C-alpha positions in Angstrom: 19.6 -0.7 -6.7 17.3 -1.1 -9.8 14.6 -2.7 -8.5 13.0 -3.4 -12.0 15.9 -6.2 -12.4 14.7 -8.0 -9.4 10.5 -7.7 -9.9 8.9 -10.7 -12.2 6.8 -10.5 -15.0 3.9 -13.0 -15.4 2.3 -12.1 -18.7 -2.0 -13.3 -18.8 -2.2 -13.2 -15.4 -5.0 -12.9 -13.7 -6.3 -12.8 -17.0 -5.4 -12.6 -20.2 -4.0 -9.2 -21.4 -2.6 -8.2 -18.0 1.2 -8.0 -17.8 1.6 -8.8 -13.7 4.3 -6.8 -11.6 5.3 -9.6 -9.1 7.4 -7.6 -6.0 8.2 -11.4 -4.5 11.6 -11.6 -5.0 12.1 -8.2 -3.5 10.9 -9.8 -0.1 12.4 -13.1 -0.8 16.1 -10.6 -0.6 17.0 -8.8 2.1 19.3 -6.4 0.5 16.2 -5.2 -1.7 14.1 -5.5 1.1 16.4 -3.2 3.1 16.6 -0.9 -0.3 13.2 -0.3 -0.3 12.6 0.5 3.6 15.0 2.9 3.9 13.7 4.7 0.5 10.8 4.9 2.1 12.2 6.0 5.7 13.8 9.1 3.3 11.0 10.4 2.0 8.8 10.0 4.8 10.1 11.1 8.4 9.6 9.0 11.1 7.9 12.1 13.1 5.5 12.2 10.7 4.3 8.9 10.9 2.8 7.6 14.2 1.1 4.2 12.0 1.9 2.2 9.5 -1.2 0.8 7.5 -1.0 -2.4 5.2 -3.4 -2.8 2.3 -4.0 -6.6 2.1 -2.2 -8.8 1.1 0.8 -7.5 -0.2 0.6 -4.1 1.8 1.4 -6.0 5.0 4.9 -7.1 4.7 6.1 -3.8 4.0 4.0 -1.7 6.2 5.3 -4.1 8.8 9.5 -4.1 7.8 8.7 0.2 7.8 7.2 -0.2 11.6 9.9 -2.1 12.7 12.2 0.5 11.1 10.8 3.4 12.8 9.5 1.6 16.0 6.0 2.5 15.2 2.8 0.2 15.4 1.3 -1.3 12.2 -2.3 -2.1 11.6 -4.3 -3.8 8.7 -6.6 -3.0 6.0 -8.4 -6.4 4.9 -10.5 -7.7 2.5 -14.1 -7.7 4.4 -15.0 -10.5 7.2 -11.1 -11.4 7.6 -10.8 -8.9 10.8 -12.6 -9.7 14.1 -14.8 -7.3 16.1 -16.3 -4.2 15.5 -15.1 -3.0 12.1 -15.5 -0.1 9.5 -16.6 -1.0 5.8 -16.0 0.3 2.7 -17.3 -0.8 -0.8 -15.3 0.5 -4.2 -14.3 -0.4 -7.6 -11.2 -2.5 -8.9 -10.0 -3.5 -11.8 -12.5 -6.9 -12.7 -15.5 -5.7 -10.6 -15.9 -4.5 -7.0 -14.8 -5.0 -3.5 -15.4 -4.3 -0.3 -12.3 -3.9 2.2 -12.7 -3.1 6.2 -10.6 -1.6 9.1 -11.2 -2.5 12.7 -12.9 0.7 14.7 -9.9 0.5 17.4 -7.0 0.6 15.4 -6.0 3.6 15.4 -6.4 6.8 17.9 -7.9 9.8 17.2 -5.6 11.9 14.9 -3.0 9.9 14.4 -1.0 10.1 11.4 -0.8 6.9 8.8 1.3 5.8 6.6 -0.6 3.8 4.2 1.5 0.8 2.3 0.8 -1.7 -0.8 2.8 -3.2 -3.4 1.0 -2.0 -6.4 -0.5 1.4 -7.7 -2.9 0.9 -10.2 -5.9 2.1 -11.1 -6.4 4.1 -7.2 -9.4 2.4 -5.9 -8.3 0.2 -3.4 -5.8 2.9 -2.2 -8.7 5.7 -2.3 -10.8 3.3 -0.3 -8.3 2.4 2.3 -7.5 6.4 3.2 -11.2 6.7 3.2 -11.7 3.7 5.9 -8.5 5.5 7.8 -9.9 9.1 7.8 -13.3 7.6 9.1 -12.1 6.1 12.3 -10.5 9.5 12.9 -6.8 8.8 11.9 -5.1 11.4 9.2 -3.7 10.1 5.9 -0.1 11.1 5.5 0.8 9.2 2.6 0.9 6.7 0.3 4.3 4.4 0.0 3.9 1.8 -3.1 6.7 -0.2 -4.5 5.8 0.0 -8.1 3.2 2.7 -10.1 1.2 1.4 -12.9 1.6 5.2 -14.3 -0.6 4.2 -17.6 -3.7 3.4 -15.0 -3.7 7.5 -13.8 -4.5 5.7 -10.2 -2.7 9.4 -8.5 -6.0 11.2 -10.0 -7.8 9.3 -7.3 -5.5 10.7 -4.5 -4.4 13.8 -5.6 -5.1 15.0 -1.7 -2.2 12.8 -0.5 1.2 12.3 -0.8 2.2 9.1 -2.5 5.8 7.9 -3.8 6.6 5.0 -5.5 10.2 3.6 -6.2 9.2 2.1 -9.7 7.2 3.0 -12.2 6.1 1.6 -15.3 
C-alpha cells in the first residue's frame, strides 16, 4: 500500500513555508491503519517490546492500535501539566521554540522495554526528549516507530543510539 497516496498536504501550515504531512486519513481507514500496524509488528518483534509509548498527540493512536496488536500495555508521553500525579519533566527544542513534555514516574517498571510511537520525524527533539524521559524512570528504549520521516530535517542524528523505522519518507 503506498501510503503517500493516502497522507494530505496542507501547504503554510502552521506557518507559512511549512509543507504539513497530515497522517489523518490513514486513521480515518482501516485498511491503512491495519498496513501500518502490521509493518510495524514486522520490524519490531513482539518479544522485544513489553510497552508501547505514545508521543502526544498523534503518537497515541498508533502506539495504542500496536498494543492492542501485540497485547501489550501502552502509556503516554504528554505535553507538561496534562498527566496527573507524580511525573518526570523534560524541557527541549522544537521547530518554533521550546517545549517541555512529561512522563508519569509509575508508568513503566524497571527495565522494561519501549517502543516509542509518533506520527512525524522531524527535526528529533521531541523524539530525543521522550527516550530521555523513558530511560529516566528506568525503562529501556528499543525503538522508534514513525509513520513518515522528514529526511531533509536529519532528526536520526539526534538518535543515532536507537532504532527507528519509518514507513514514508520525504
Amino acid at each position: 500500500m503506498n501510503l503517500k497516496n493516502i497522507i494530505d498536504e496542507y501547504p503554510n501550515f502552521p506557518k507559512k513555508g511549512i509543507l504539513f504531512r497530515d497522517i489523518s486519513p490513514i486513521l480515518r481507514n482501516p485498511a491503512a491503519l491495519s498496513h501500518v500496524v502490521d509493518e510495524f509488528s514486522k520490524r519490531f518483534h513482539t518479544n522485544d517490546v513489553d510497552v508501547l509509548a505514545g508521543i502526544e498527540s498523534r503518537g497515541f493512536p498508533l502506539a495504542c492500535a500496536l498494543s492492542l496488536k501485540y497485547n501489550k500495555g501502552m502509556m503516554m508521553i504528554r505535553k507538561q501539566g496534562k498527566l496527573p500525579g507524580a511525573t518526570v519533566k523534560k524541557a527541549y527544542d522544537i521547530e518554533y521554540g521550546k517545549a517541555i513534555m512529561e512522563i508519569q514516574k509509575n508508568s513503566i517498571k524497571k527495565d522494561q522495554r519501549v517502543l516509542i510511537c509518533d506520527d512525524l520525524l522531524a527535526t528529533g527533539g521531541t523524539a530525543r526528549a521522550a527516550a530521555e524521559l523513558v530511560e529516566k524512570i528506568g525503562g529501556k528504549v528499543t525503538g522508534f516507530a514513525f509513520m513518515v520521516e522528514l529526511t531533509d530535517l536529519n532528526g536520526m542524528k539526534k538518535l543515532t543510539k536507537y532504532r527507528c523505522e519509518s514507513l514514508v519518507k520525504y
